[in-house]
PDB file of C-alpha atoms in Angstrom:
ATOM      1  CA  MET A 225     110.239  73.335 187.534  1.00  0.00           C
ATOM      2  CA  ASN A 226     112.757  70.706 188.763  1.00  0.00           C
ATOM      3  CA  SER A 227     110.014  68.032 188.798  1.00  0.00           C
ATOM      4  CA  ILE A 228     108.834  69.128 185.340  1.00  0.00           C
ATOM      5  CA  PHE A 229     112.361  68.658 183.897  1.00  0.00           C
ATOM      6  CA  THR A 230     112.382  65.260 185.646  1.00  0.00           C
ATOM      7  CA  TYR A 231     109.267  64.102 183.845  1.00  0.00           C
ATOM      8  CA  ILE A 232     110.643  65.496 180.537  1.00  0.00           C
ATOM      9  CA  PHE A 233     113.730  63.449 181.081  1.00  0.00           C
ATOM     10  CA  LEU A 234     111.469  60.489 181.890  1.00  0.00           C
ATOM     11  CA  GLY A 235     109.733  60.975 178.539  1.00  0.00           C
ATOM     12  CA  ILE A 236     113.140  61.216 176.753  1.00  0.00           C
ATOM     13  CA  THR A 237     114.237  57.980 178.430  1.00  0.00           C
ATOM     14  CA  MET A 238     111.037  56.154 177.496  1.00  0.00           C
ATOM     15  CA  ALA A 239     111.181  57.314 173.898  1.00  0.00           C
ATOM     16  CA  ALA A 240     114.870  56.644 173.421  1.00  0.00           C
ATOM     17  CA  THR A 241     114.368  52.884 174.201  1.00  0.00           C
ATOM     18  CA  PHE A 242     114.893  50.959 170.963  1.00  0.00           C
ATOM     19  CA  GLY A 243     111.997  48.739 170.049  1.00  0.00           C
ATOM     20  CA  PRO A 244     109.891  47.816 167.024  1.00  0.00           C
ATOM     21  CA  VAL A 245     108.236  51.255 166.775  1.00  0.00           C
ATOM     22  CA  LYS A 246     111.561  53.119 166.779  1.00  0.00           C
ATOM     23  CA  ASN A 247     112.999  50.592 164.391  1.00  0.00           C
ATOM     24  CA  VAL A 248     110.252  51.293 161.845  1.00  0.00           C
ATOM     25  CA  LEU A 249     110.538  55.053 162.455  1.00  0.00           C
ATOM     26  CA  LEU A 250     114.218  55.045 161.531  1.00  0.00           C
ATOM     27  CA  ASN A 251     113.605  52.847 158.563  1.00  0.00           C
ATOM     28  CA  THR A 252     110.812  55.191 157.397  1.00  0.00           C
ATOM     29  CA  GLY A 253     113.128  58.163 157.703  1.00  0.00           C
ATOM     30  CA  LEU A 254     115.905  56.392 155.734  1.00  0.00           C
ATOM     31  CA  LYS A 255     113.643  55.312 152.952  1.00  0.00           C
ATOM     32  CA  ASN A 256     111.328  58.334 152.595  1.00  0.00           C
ATOM     33  CA  GLY A 257     112.846  61.343 154.442  1.00  0.00           C
ATOM     34  CA  PHE A 258     112.172  63.465 157.502  1.00  0.00           C
ATOM     35  CA  PHE A 259     108.515  64.291 157.098  1.00  0.00           C
ATOM     36  CA  HIS A 260     107.464  60.659 156.632  1.00  0.00           C
ATOM     37  CA  ALA A 261     109.385  59.731 159.752  1.00  0.00           C
ATOM     38  CA  TRP A 262     107.906  62.679 161.653  1.00  0.00           C
ATOM     39  CA  PHE A 263     104.379  61.835 160.574  1.00  0.00           C
ATOM     40  CA  PHE A 264     104.976  58.249 161.627  1.00  0.00           C
ATOM     41  CA  SER A 265     106.056  59.468 165.073  1.00  0.00           C
ATOM     42  CA  LEU A 266     103.046  61.695 165.334  1.00  0.00           C
ATOM     43  CA  GLY A 267     100.821  58.627 164.725  1.00  0.00           C
ATOM     44  CA  ALA A 268     102.680  56.740 167.419  1.00  0.00           C
ATOM     45  CA  LEU A 269     102.404  59.824 169.767  1.00  0.00           C
ATOM     46  CA  THR A 270      98.618  59.808 169.168  1.00  0.00           C
ATOM     47  CA  THR A 271      98.581  56.240 170.481  1.00  0.00           C
ATOM     48  CA  ASP A 272     100.595  57.307 173.554  1.00  0.00           C
ATOM     49  CA  ILE A 273      98.063  59.995 174.341  1.00  0.00           C
ATOM     50  CA  VAL A 274      95.219  57.442 174.004  1.00  0.00           C
ATOM     51  CA  TYR A 275      96.938  54.998 176.396  1.00  0.00           C
ATOM     52  CA  MET A 276      97.569  57.824 178.843  1.00  0.00           C
ATOM     53  CA  PHE A 277      93.845  58.466 178.948  1.00  0.00           C
ATOM     54  CA  VAL A 278      93.193  54.641 179.194  1.00  0.00           C
ATOM     55  CA  VAL A 279      95.421  54.368 182.257  1.00  0.00           C
ATOM     56  CA  TYR A 280      94.151  57.635 183.800  1.00  0.00           C
ATOM     57  CA  PHE A 281      90.550  56.561 183.699  1.00  0.00           C
ATOM     58  CA  GLY A 282      91.363  53.161 185.060  1.00  0.00           C
ATOM     59  CA  VAL A 283      90.575  51.206 181.935  1.00  0.00           C
ATOM     60  CA  GLY A 284      94.002  49.695 182.085  1.00  0.00           C
ATOM     61  CA  LYS A 285      92.715  46.875 184.343  1.00  0.00           C
ATOM     62  CA  PHE A 286      91.098  45.313 181.279  1.00  0.00           C
ATOM     63  CA  ILE A 287      94.565  44.715 179.862  1.00  0.00           C
ATOM     64  CA  ASP A 288      94.868  41.924 182.460  1.00  0.00           C
ATOM     65  CA  SER A 289      92.368  39.948 180.372  1.00  0.00           C
ATOM     66  CA  LEU A 290      94.123  36.796 179.004  1.00  0.00           C
ATOM     67  CA  LEU A 291      92.057  36.977 175.811  1.00  0.00           C
ATOM     68  CA  LEU A 292      92.909  40.673 175.190  1.00  0.00           C
ATOM     69  CA  GLN A 293      96.584  40.134 175.734  1.00  0.00           C
ATOM     70  CA  THR A 294      96.578  37.194 173.368  1.00  0.00           C
ATOM     71  CA  ILE A 295      94.837  39.297 170.685  1.00  0.00           C
ATOM     72  CA  LEU A 296      97.293  42.202 171.175  1.00  0.00           C
ATOM     73  CA  TRP A 297     100.402  40.015 170.958  1.00  0.00           C
ATOM     74  CA  SER A 298      98.926  38.220 167.967  1.00  0.00           C
ATOM     75  CA  PHE A 299      98.111  41.466 166.058  1.00  0.00           C
ATOM     76  CA  GLY A 300     101.495  42.866 166.996  1.00  0.00           C
ATOM     77  CA  CYS A 301     103.138  39.752 165.588  1.00  0.00           C
ATOM     78  CA  PHE A 302     101.171  40.006 162.366  1.00  0.00           C
ATOM     79  CA  VAL A 303     101.911  43.787 161.845  1.00  0.00           C
ATOM     80  CA  LEU A 304     105.634  43.407 162.494  1.00  0.00           C
ATOM     81  CA  LEU A 305     106.046  40.289 160.340  1.00  0.00           C
ATOM     82  CA  TYR A 306     104.073  41.894 157.558  1.00  0.00           C
ATOM     83  CA  THR A 307     106.008  45.170 157.744  1.00  0.00           C
ATOM     84  CA  GLY A 308     109.395  43.418 157.850  1.00  0.00           C
ATOM     85  CA  ILE A 309     108.640  41.047 154.941  1.00  0.00           C
ATOM     86  CA  GLU A 310     106.994  43.836 152.885  1.00  0.00           C
ATOM     87  CA  SER A 311     110.173  45.967 153.364  1.00  0.00           C
ATOM     88  CA  LEU A 312     112.305  43.111 152.048  1.00  0.00           C
ATOM     89  CA  LEU A 313     110.017  42.520 149.098  1.00  0.00           C
ATOM     90  CA  THR A 314     110.093  46.227 148.073  1.00  0.00           C
ATOM     91  CA  LEU A 315     113.803  46.824 148.234  1.00  0.00           C
ATOM     92  CA  HIS A 316     113.828  47.588 144.485  1.00  0.00           C
ATOM     93  CA  LYS A 317     111.649  50.634 145.146  1.00  0.00           C
ATOM     94  CA  ILE A 318     114.049  52.332 147.543  1.00  0.00           C
ATOM     95  CA  GLU A 319     115.972  53.968 144.777  1.00  0.00           C
ATOM     96  CA  MET A 320     112.833  55.677 143.427  1.00  0.00           C
ATOM     97  CA  ASN A 321     111.727  56.673 146.891  1.00  0.00           C
ATOM     98  CA  SER A 322     115.075  58.255 147.729  1.00  0.00           C
ATOM     99  CA  LYS A 323     114.932  60.450 144.628  1.00  0.00           C
ATOM    100  CA  THR A 324     111.335  61.613 144.849  1.00  0.00           C
ATOM    101  CA  GLY A 325     110.250  61.207 148.464  1.00  0.00           C
ATOM    102  CA  LYS A 326     106.655  61.343 147.307  1.00  0.00           C
ATOM    103  CA  ILE A 327     105.857  57.741 146.537  1.00  0.00           C
ATOM    104  CA  VAL A 328     104.336  57.104 149.981  1.00  0.00           C
ATOM    105  CA  ARG A 329     101.714  59.616 151.154  1.00  0.00           C
ATOM    106  CA  LEU A 330     102.266  61.297 154.523  1.00  0.00           C
ATOM    107  CA  ARG A 331      98.899  60.181 155.788  1.00  0.00           C
ATOM    108  CA  HIS A 332      99.982  56.559 155.200  1.00  0.00           C
ATOM    109  CA  SER A 333     103.040  57.181 157.327  1.00  0.00           C
ATOM    110  CA  LEU A 334     100.826  58.675 160.048  1.00  0.00           C
ATOM    111  CA  LEU A 335      98.446  55.748 159.952  1.00  0.00           C
ATOM    112  CA  ALA A 336     101.358  53.293 160.037  1.00  0.00           C
ATOM    113  CA  GLY A 337     102.784  54.889 163.147  1.00  0.00           C
ATOM    114  CA  LEU A 338      99.302  54.881 164.810  1.00  0.00           C
ATOM    115  CA  LEU A 339      98.616  51.208 164.077  1.00  0.00           C
ATOM    116  CA  MET A 340     102.168  50.031 164.800  1.00  0.00           C
ATOM    117  CA  SER A 341     102.058  51.649 168.278  1.00  0.00           C
ATOM    118  CA  LEU A 342      98.440  50.793 168.920  1.00  0.00           C
ATOM    119  CA  LEU A 343      98.994  47.105 168.293  1.00  0.00           C
ATOM    120  CA  ASN A 344     102.262  46.967 170.194  1.00  0.00           C
ATOM    121  CA  PRO A 345     101.681  45.243 173.592  1.00  0.00           C
ATOM    122  CA  ILE A 346     105.054  46.578 174.756  1.00  0.00           C
ATOM    123  CA  THR A 347     103.652  50.119 174.433  1.00  0.00           C
ATOM    124  CA  ILE A 348     100.540  49.264 176.460  1.00  0.00           C
ATOM    125  CA  LEU A 349     102.531  47.531 179.179  1.00  0.00           C
ATOM    126  CA  PHE A 350     105.055  50.431 179.245  1.00  0.00           C
ATOM    127  CA  TRP A 351     102.296  52.985 179.879  1.00  0.00           C
ATOM    128  CA  LEU A 352     100.616  50.793 182.401  1.00  0.00           C
ATOM    129  CA  GLY A 353     103.837  50.348 184.253  1.00  0.00           C
ATOM    130  CA  ILE A 354     105.388  53.823 184.031  1.00  0.00           C
ATOM    131  CA  TYR A 355     102.353  56.174 183.824  1.00  0.00           C
ATOM    132  CA  GLY A 356     100.329  53.969 186.063  1.00  0.00           C
ATOM    133  CA  SER A 357     102.979  54.110 188.787  1.00  0.00           C
ATOM    134  CA  ILE A 358     103.210  57.893 188.414  1.00  0.00           C
ATOM    135  CA  LEU A 359      99.478  58.286 188.913  1.00  0.00           C
ATOM    136  CA  ALA A 360      99.629  55.997 191.895  1.00  0.00           C
ATOM    137  CA  LYS A 361     102.503  57.887 193.373  1.00  0.00           C
ATOM    138  CA  THR A 362     100.802  61.268 192.976  1.00  0.00           C
ATOM    139  CA  ALA A 363      97.321  60.000 194.027  1.00  0.00           C
ATOM    140  CA  GLY A 364      95.810  62.348 196.626  1.00  0.00           C
ATOM    141  CA  ILE A 365      98.611  64.886 196.246  1.00  0.00           C
ATOM    142  CA  ALA A 366      98.513  66.104 192.642  1.00  0.00           C
ATOM    143  CA  THR A 367      95.718  68.280 191.340  1.00  0.00           C
ATOM    144  CA  GLY A 368      94.201  67.998 187.873  1.00  0.00           C
ATOM    145  CA  LEU A 369      96.468  70.707 186.656  1.00  0.00           C
ATOM    146  CA  ASP A 370      99.505  68.876 188.051  1.00  0.00           C
ATOM    147  CA  ILE A 371      98.531  65.738 186.195  1.00  0.00           C
ATOM    148  CA  ILE A 372      98.214  67.718 182.983  1.00  0.00           C
ATOM    149  CA  LEU A 373     101.613  69.305 183.434  1.00  0.00           C
ATOM    150  CA  ILE A 374     103.236  65.899 184.270  1.00  0.00           C
ATOM    151  CA  SER A 375     101.613  64.337 181.231  1.00  0.00           C
ATOM    152  CA  GLY A 376     102.633  67.223 178.973  1.00  0.00           C
ATOM    153  CA  ALA A 377     106.194  67.069 180.241  1.00  0.00           C
ATOM    154  CA  ILE A 378     106.438  63.335 179.444  1.00  0.00           C
ATOM    155  CA  LEU A 379     104.968  63.920 176.016  1.00  0.00           C
ATOM    156  CA  LEU A 380     107.401  66.740 175.376  1.00  0.00           C
ATOM    157  CA  GLY A 381     110.296  64.448 176.145  1.00  0.00           C
ATOM    158  CA  ILE A 382     108.870  61.864 173.700  1.00  0.00           C
ATOM    159  CA  ILE A 383     108.396  64.482 170.975  1.00  0.00           C
ATOM    160  CA  PHE A 384     111.981  65.688 171.401  1.00  0.00           C
ATOM    161  CA  VAL A 385     113.432  62.136 170.916  1.00  0.00           C
ATOM    162  CA  ASP A 386     111.043  61.454 167.941  1.00  0.00           C
ATOM    163  CA  PHE A 387     112.132  64.686 166.272  1.00  0.00           C
ATOM    164  CA  LEU A 388     115.768  63.740 166.876  1.00  0.00           C
ATOM    165  CA  TYR A 389     115.300  60.270 165.417  1.00  0.00           C
ATOM    166  CA  SER A 390     113.423  61.623 162.421  1.00  0.00           C
ATOM    167  CA  SER A 391     116.140  64.279 161.795  1.00  0.00           C
ATOM    168  CA  LEU A 392     119.041  61.806 162.168  1.00  0.00           C
ATOM    169  CA  SER A 393     117.486  59.187 159.806  1.00  0.00           C
ATOM    170  CA  SER A 394     116.772  61.951 157.226  1.00  0.00           C
ATOM    171  CA  ILE A 395     120.340  63.321 157.454  1.00  0.00           C
ATOM    172  CA  ALA A 396     121.854  59.820 157.302  1.00  0.00           C
ATOM    173  CA  ARG A 397     119.752  59.082 154.268  1.00  0.00           C
ATOM    174  CA  LYS A 398     121.406  61.885 152.282  1.00  0.00           C
ATOM    175  CA  PHE A 399     124.866  60.405 152.901  1.00  0.00           C
ATOM    176  CA  LEU A 400     124.113  56.794 152.184  1.00  0.00           C
ATOM    177  CA  SER A 401     124.480  55.194 148.821  1.00  0.00           C
ATOM    178  CA  ILE A 402     121.513  53.153 147.442  1.00  0.00           C
ATOM    179  CA  ASN A 403     123.271  49.857 148.086  1.00  0.00           C
ATOM    180  CA  LEU A 404     124.139  50.814 151.671  1.00  0.00           C
ATOM    181  CA  LEU A 405     120.558  52.068 152.186  1.00  0.00           C
ATOM    182  CA  LYS A 406     119.292  48.700 151.005  1.00  0.00           C
ATOM    183  CA  THR A 407     121.637  46.947 153.411  1.00  0.00           C
ATOM    184  CA  VAL A 408     120.307  49.106 156.298  1.00  0.00           C
ATOM    185  CA  THR A 409     116.752  48.288 155.217  1.00  0.00           C
ATOM    186  CA  VAL A 410     117.533  44.536 155.185  1.00  0.00           C
ATOM    187  CA  ILE A 411     118.991  44.690 158.716  1.00  0.00           C
ATOM    188  CA  SER A 412     116.079  46.828 159.934  1.00  0.00           C
ATOM    189  CA  SER A 413     113.561  44.358 158.383  1.00  0.00           C
ATOM    190  CA  ILE A 414     115.312  41.399 160.041  1.00  0.00           C
ATOM    191  CA  PHE A 415     114.917  43.205 163.350  1.00  0.00           C
ATOM    192  CA  MET A 416     111.167  43.710 162.708  1.00  0.00           C
ATOM    193  CA  ILE A 417     110.692  40.096 161.788  1.00  0.00           C
ATOM    194  CA  GLY A 418     112.609  39.172 164.982  1.00  0.00           C
ATOM    195  CA  PHE A 419     110.321  41.360 167.061  1.00  0.00           C
ATOM    196  CA  GLY A 420     107.359  39.771 165.266  1.00  0.00           C
ATOM    197  CA  ILE A 421     108.519  36.281 166.178  1.00  0.00           C
ATOM    198  CA  TYR A 422     109.062  37.420 169.730  1.00  0.00           C
ATOM    199  CA  PHE A 423     105.447  38.733 169.876  1.00  0.00           C
ATOM    200  CA  GLY A 424     104.131  35.528 168.237  1.00  0.00           C
ATOM    201  CA  LYS A 425     105.983  33.467 170.869  1.00  0.00           C
ATOM    202  CA  HIS A 426     104.203  35.415 173.631  1.00  0.00           C
ATOM    203  CA  ALA A 427     100.794  34.991 171.880  1.00  0.00           C
ATOM    204  CA  PHE A 428     101.460  31.211 171.620  1.00  0.00           C
ATOM    205  CA  GLN A 429     102.362  30.993 175.318  1.00  0.00           C
ATOM    206  CA  PHE A 430      99.043  32.736 176.249  1.00  0.00           C
ATOM    207  CA  LEU A 431      97.085  30.318 174.045  1.00  0.00           C
ATOM    208  CA  PHE A 432      98.737  27.223 175.468  1.00  0.00           C
TER     209      PHE A 432
END
C-alpha cells in the first residue's frame, strides 16, 4: 500500500506541473465551466493511457526518430498558436458562454483535450522518461498485476489533480467579472502562444 500511495503521489506531481495542456484546461473551465474542463481533462487522460501502452510495448523507441520529433513539435506549435490566437479573437463571446455554458459542446472539449495532449511532445517525453524509467526499474520484479496497479495509481493521481483544476477554474469563474475573465483569458492565450513559439523553435532546430 505504501508503494501504491507513492505512485499516486507521483501521478499528482506529474499532473500538477503547469504546461500548455493545464493552461488550456484552466482556460476552458474559466470560459465554459466545470464539465467542459473535466471533459477536456478526460481527453488528455485518454492520451496519457495511449502513451502508457506505447511505452509499455516498447514502441517508444520510434520517438527517437528525428522526422517524427520534428512533426510532433511542428503540430504542437500549430495547435497551441491556433488555440491561443483563436481565444484572443473570440473574447467577445465569453460573456455569452459564461451565461449559458452550452455554446461549446462537451464532445468538442473532449476532442480538444485529446488532440492537445496527443500533439504535445512534452507529454510524450514525459511518459517516456517517467513511465519508461518505472518499467525499467521494475523489470524482472513486478508481475503483470503489479504493472496494472502501478499504472492505475499514477492515473488516479492525475485524475485527482485534473478534477481539482476543473473544480477550481469553475469556482473561480463564478466570482470573476466579465472584464476580469477576459483579462485572464488574454493572459492565458499569451501563455499558449508562448508555448507555441517554444515548440516552433524546437521544430526549427530539428530541421536545421
